[in-house]
PDB file of C-alpha atoms in Angstrom:
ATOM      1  CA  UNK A   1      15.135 -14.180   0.639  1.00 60.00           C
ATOM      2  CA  UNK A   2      14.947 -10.784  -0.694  1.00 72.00           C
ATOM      3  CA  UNK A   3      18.099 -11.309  -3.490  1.00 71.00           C
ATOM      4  CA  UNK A   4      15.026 -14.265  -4.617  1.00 71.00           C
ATOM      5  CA  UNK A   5      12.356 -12.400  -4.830  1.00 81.00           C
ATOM      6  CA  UNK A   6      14.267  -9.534  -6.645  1.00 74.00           C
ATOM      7  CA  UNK A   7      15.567 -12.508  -9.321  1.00 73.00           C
ATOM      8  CA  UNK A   8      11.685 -13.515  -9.661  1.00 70.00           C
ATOM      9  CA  UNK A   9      10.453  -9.951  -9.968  1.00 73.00           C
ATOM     10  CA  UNK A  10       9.155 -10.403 -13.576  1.00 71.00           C
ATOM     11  CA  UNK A  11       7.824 -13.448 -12.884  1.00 70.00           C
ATOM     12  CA  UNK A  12       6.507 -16.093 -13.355  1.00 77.00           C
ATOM     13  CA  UNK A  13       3.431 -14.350 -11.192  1.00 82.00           C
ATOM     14  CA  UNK A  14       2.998 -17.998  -8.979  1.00 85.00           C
ATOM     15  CA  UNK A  15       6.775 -18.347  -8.020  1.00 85.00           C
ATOM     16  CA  UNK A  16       6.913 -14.299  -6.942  1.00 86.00           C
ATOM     17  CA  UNK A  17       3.614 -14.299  -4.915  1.00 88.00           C
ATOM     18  CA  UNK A  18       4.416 -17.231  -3.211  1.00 90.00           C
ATOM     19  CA  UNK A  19       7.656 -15.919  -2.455  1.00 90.00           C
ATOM     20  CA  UNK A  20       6.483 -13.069  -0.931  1.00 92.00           C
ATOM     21  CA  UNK A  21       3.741 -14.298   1.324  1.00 94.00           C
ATOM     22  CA  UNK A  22       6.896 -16.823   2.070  1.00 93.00           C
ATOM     23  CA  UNK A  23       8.822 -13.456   2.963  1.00 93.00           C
ATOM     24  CA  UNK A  24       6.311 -11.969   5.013  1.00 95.00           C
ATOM     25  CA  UNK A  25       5.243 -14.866   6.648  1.00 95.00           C
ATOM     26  CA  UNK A  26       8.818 -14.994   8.129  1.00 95.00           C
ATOM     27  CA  UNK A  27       9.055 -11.579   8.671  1.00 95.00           C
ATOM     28  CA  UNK A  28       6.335 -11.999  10.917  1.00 95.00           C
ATOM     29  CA  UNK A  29       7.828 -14.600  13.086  1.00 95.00           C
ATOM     30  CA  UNK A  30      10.738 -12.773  13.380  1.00 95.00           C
ATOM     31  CA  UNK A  31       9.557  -9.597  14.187  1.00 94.00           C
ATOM     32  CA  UNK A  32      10.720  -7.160  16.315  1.00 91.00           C
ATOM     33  CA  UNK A  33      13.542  -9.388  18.065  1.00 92.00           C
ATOM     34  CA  UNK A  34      15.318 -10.888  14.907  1.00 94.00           C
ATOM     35  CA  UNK A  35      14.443  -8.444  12.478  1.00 94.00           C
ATOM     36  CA  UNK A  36      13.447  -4.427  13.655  1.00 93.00           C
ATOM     37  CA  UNK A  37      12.662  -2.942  10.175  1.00 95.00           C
ATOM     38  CA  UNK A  38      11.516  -5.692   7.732  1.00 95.00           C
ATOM     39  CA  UNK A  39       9.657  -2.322   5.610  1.00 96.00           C
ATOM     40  CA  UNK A  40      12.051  -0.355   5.868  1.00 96.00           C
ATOM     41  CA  UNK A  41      14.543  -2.809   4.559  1.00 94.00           C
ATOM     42  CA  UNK A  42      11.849  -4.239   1.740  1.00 93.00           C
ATOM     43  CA  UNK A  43      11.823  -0.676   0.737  1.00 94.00           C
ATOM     44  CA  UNK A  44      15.673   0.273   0.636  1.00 92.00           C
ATOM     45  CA  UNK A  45      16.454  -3.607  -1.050  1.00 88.00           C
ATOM     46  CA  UNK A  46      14.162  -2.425  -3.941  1.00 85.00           C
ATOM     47  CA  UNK A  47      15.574   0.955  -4.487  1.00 76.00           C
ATOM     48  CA  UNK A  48      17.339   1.920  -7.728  1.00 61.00           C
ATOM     49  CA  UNK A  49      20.767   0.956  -6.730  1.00 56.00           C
ATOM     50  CA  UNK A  50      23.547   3.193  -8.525  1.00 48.00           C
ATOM     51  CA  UNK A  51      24.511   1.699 -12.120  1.00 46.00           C
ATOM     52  CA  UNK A  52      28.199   1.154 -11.223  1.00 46.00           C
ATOM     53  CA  UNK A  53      27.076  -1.374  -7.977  1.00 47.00           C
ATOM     54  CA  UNK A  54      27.177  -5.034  -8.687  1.00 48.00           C
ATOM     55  CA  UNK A  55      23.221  -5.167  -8.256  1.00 47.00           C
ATOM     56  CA  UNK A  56      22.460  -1.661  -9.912  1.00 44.00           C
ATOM     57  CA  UNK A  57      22.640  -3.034 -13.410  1.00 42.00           C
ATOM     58  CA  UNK A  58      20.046  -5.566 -12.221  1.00 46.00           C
ATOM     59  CA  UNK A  59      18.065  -3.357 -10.118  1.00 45.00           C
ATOM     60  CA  UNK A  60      17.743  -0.603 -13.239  1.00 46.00           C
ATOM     61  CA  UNK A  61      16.706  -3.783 -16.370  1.00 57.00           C
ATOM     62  CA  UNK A  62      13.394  -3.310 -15.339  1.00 74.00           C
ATOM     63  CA  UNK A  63      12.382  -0.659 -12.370  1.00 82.00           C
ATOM     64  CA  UNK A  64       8.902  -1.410 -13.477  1.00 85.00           C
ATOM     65  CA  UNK A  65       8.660  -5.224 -11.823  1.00 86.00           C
ATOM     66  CA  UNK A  66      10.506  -4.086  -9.060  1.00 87.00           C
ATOM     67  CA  UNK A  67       7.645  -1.583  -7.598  1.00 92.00           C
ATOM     68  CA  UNK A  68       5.286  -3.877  -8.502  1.00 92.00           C
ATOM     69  CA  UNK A  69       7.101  -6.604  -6.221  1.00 92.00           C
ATOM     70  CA  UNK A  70       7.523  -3.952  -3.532  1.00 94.00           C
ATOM     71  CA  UNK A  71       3.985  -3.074  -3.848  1.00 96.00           C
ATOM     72  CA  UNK A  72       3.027  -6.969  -3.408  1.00 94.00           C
ATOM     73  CA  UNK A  73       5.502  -7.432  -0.356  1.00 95.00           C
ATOM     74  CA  UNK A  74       4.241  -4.418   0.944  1.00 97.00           C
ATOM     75  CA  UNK A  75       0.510  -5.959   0.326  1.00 97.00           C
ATOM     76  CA  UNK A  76       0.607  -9.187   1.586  1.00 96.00           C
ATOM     77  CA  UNK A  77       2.429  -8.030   4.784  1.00 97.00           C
ATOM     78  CA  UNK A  78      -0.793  -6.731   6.674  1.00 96.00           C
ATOM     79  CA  UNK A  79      -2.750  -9.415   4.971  1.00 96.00           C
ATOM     80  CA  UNK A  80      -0.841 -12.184   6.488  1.00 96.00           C
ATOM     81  CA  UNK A  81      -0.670 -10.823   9.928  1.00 96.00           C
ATOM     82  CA  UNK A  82      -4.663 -10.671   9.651  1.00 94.00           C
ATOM     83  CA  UNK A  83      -4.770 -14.132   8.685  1.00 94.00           C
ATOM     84  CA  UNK A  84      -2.580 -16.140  10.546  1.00 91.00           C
ATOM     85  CA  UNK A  85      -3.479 -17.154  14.291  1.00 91.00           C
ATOM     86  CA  UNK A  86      -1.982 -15.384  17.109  1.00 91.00           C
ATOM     87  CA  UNK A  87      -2.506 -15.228  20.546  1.00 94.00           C
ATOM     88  CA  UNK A  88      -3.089 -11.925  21.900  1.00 95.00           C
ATOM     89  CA  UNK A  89       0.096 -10.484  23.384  1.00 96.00           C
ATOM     90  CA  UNK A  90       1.978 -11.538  20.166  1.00 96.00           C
ATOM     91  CA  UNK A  91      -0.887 -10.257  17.624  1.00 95.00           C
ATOM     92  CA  UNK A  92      -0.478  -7.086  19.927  1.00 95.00           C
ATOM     93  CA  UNK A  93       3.347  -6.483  19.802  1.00 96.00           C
ATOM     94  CA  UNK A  94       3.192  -7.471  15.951  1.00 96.00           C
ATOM     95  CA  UNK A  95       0.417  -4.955  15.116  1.00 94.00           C
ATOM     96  CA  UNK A  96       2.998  -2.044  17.122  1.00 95.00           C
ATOM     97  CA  UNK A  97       5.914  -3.126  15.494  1.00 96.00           C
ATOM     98  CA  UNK A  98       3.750  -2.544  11.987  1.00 96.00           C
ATOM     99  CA  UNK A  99       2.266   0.283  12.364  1.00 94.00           C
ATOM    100  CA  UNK A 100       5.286   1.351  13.729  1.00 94.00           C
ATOM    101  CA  UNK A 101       6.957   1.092   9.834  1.00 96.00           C
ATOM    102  CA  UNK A 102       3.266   2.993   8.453  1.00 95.00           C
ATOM    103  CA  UNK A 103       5.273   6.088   8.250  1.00 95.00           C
ATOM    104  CA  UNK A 104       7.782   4.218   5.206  1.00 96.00           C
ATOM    105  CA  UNK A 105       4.808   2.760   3.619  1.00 97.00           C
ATOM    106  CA  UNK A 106       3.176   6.010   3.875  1.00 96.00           C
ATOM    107  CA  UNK A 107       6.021   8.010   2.068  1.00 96.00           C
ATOM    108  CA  UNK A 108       6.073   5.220  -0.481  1.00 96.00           C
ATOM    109  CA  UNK A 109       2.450   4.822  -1.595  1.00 97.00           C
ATOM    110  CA  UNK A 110       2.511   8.653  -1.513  1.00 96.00           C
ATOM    111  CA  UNK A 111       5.514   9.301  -4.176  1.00 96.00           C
ATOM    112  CA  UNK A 112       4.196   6.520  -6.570  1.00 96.00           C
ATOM    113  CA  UNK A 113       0.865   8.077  -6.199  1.00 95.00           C
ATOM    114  CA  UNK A 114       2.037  11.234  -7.333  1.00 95.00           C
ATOM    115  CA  UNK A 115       4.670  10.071 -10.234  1.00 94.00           C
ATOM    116  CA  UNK A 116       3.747  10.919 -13.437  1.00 92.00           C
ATOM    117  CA  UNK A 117       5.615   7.803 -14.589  1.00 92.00           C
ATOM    118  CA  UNK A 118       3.369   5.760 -12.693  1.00 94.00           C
ATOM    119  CA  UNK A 119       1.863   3.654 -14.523  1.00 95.00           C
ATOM    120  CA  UNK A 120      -2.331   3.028 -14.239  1.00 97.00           C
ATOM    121  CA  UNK A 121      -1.299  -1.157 -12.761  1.00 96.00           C
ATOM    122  CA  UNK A 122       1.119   0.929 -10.122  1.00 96.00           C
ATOM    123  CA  UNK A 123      -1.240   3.088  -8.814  1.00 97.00           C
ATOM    124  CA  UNK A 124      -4.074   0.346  -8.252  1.00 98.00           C
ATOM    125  CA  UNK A 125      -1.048  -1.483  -6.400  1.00 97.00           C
ATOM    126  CA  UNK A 126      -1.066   1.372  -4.776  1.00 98.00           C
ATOM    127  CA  UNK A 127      -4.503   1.739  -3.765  1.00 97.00           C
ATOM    128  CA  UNK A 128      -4.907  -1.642  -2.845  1.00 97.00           C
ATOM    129  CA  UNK A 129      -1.739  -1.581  -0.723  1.00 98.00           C
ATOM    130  CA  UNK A 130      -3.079   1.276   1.067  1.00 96.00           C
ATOM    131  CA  UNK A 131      -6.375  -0.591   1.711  1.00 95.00           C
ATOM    132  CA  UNK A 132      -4.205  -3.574   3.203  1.00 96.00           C
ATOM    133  CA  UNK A 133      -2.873  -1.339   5.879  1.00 95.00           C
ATOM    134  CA  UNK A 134      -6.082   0.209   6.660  1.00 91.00           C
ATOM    135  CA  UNK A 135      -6.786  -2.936   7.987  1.00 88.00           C
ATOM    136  CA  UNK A 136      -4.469  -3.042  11.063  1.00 89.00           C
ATOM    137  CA  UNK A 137      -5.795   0.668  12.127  1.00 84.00           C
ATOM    138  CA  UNK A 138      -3.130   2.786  10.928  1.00 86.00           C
ATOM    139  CA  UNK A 139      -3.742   6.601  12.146  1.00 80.00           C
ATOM    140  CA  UNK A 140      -5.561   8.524   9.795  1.00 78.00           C
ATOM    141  CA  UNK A 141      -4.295  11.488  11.484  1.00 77.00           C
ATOM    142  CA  UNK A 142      -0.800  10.479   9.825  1.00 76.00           C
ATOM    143  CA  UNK A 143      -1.884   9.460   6.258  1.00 83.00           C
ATOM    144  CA  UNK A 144      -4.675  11.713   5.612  1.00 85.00           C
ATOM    145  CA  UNK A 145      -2.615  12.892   2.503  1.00 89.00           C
ATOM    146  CA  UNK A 146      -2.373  10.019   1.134  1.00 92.00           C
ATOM    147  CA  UNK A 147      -6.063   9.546   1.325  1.00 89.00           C
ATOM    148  CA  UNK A 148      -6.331  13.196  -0.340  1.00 90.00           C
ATOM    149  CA  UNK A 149      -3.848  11.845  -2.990  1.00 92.00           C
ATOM    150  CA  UNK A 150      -6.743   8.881  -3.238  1.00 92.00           C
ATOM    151  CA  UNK A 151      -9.330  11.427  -4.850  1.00 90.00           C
ATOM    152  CA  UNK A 152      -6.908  12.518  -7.538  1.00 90.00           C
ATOM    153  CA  UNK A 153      -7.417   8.481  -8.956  1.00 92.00           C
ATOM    154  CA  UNK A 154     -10.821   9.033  -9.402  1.00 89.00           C
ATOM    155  CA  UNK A 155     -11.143  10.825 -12.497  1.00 87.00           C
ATOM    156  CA  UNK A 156      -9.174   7.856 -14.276  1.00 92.00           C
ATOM    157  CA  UNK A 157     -12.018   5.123 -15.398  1.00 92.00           C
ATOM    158  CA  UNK A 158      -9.492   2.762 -14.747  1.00 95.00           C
ATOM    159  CA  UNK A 159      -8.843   3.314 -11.499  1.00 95.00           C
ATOM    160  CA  UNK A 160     -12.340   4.298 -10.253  1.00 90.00           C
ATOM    161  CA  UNK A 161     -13.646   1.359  -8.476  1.00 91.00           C
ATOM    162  CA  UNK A 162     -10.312   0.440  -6.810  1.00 95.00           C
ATOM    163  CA  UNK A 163     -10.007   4.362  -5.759  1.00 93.00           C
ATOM    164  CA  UNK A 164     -13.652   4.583  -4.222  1.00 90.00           C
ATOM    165  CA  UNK A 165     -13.081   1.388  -2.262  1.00 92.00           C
ATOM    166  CA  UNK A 166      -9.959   2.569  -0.823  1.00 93.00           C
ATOM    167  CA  UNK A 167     -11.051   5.814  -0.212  1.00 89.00           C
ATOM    168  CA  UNK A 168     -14.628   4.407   1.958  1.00 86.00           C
ATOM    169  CA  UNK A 169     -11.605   1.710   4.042  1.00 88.00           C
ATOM    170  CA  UNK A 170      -9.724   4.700   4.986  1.00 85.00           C
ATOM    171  CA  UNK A 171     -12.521   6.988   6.824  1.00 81.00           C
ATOM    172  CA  UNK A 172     -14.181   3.971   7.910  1.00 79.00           C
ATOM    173  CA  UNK A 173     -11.601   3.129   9.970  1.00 75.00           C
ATOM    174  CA  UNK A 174     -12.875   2.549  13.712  1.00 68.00           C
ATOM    175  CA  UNK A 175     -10.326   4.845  15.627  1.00 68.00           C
ATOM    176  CA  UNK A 176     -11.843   7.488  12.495  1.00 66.00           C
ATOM    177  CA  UNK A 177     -13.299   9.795  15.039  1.00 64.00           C
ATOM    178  CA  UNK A 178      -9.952  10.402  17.265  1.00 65.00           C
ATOM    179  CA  UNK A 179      -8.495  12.299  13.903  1.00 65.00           C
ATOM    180  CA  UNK A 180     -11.273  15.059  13.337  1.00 65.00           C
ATOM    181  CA  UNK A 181      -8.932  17.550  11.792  1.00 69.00           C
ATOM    182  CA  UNK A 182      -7.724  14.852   9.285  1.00 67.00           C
ATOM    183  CA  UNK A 183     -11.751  14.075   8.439  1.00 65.00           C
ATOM    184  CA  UNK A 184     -12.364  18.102   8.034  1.00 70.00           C
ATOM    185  CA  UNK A 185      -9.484  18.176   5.884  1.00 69.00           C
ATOM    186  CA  UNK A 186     -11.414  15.224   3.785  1.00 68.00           C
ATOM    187  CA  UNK A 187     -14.778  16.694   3.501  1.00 70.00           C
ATOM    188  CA  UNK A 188     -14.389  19.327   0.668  1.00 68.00           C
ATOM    189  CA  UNK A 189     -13.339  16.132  -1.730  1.00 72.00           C
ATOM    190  CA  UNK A 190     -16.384  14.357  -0.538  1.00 68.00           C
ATOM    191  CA  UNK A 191     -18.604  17.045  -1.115  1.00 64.00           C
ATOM    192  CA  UNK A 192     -16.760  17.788  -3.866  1.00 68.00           C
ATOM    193  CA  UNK A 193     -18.006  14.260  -5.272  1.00 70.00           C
ATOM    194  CA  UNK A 194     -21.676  15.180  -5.733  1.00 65.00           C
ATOM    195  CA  UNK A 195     -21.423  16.962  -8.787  1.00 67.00           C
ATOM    196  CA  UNK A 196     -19.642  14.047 -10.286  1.00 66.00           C
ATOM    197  CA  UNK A 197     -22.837  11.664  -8.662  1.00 62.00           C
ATOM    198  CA  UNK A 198     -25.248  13.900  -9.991  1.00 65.00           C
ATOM    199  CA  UNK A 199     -23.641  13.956 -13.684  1.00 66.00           C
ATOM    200  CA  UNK A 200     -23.405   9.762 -13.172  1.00 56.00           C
ATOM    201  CA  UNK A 201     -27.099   9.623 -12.703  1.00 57.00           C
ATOM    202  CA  UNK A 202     -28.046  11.933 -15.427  1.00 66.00           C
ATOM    203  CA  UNK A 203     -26.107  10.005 -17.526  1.00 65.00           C
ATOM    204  CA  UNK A 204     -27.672   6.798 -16.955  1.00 59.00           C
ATOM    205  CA  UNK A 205     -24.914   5.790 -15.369  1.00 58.00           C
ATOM    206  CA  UNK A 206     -25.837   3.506 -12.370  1.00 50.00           C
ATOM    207  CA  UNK A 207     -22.339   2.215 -11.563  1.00 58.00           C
ATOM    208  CA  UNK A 208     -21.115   5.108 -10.479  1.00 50.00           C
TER     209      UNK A 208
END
């Protein structure tokens, strides 16, 4: 399933999202008993493979699709575990075994935060990915960086809206309160947001 995917990875859009909400549909049935890792092996199938592999000179024509199909697998992972009907011990043990992989996704989101060769449609992936796993209560106490990398989107326009939602799922979290030392850690960029609020409304600008 993965060698598809990675053949449809510049499209068209229809065939690779169907793919991988096929993907992580399965995933989920199989998961932890047939398949222990489906992240971490997402992750490491989408890798830049060495040039001289048989799959690097495919995996290097265009790195570009590739993160953005990572980022989408990555995406519609959480989002199809919320949606499909469980019954409780399963939805349980499935919900472990994810957040057990947060840690990869994590590292991930983090490093294509921080590229400089990110480009602006990455790092809403990103944001939106990160917003996905939010969803299934991932510790804040372990991905409060990434949230702190979340502020550092703000000052692009383009990436404003996306960033702010992201940033309100992520302390809004319901376990929040267990990780007080990640909050603290969270407050001077919130604070720090009033002067840009105060500049918005003397500017007229109300969507801000």
């Amino acid at each position: 399933p993965l060698s598809h995917i990675l053949h449809f990875s510049s499209g068209p859009k229809m065939v690779l999202t169907r793919l991988c909400v096929a993907l992580a549909s399965m995933a989920l049935n199989l998961i932890p008993q047939a398949w222990s890792q489906p992240v971490a092996d997402m992750v490491k199938a989408f890798q830049p493979q060495k040039p001289d592999s048989e799959d690097g000179a495919k995996a290097c024509q265009d790195p570009h699709s590739h993160c953005m199909t990572l980022l989408e697998l990555l995406t519609v992972l959480p989002e199809e575990f919320q949606s499909c009907r469980l019954a409780q011990a399963r939805r349980a043990q499935l919900r472990d075994a994810l957040t057990g992989e947060w840690s990869v996704v994590c590292t991930v989101l983090r490093q294509l935060l921080q590229s400089q060769d990110s480009s602006d449609q990455v790092k809403e992936k990103v944001l939106r990915c990160l917003s996905s796993w939010v969803g299934l209560d991932v510790p804040l106490g372990g991905s409060h960086e990434l949230v702190q990398d979340c502020f550092s989107t703000l000052s692009n326009p383009a990436l404003f809206g996306t960033a702010v939602e992201t940033i309100v799922d992520s302390i809004s979290q319901p376990d929040c309160q267990r990780y007080v030392d990640a909050l603290l850690s969270l407050m001077p960029l919130v604070l720090g947001l009033y002067e840009q609020l105060k500049a918005a409304v003397q500017d007229g600008d109300m969507e801000t």
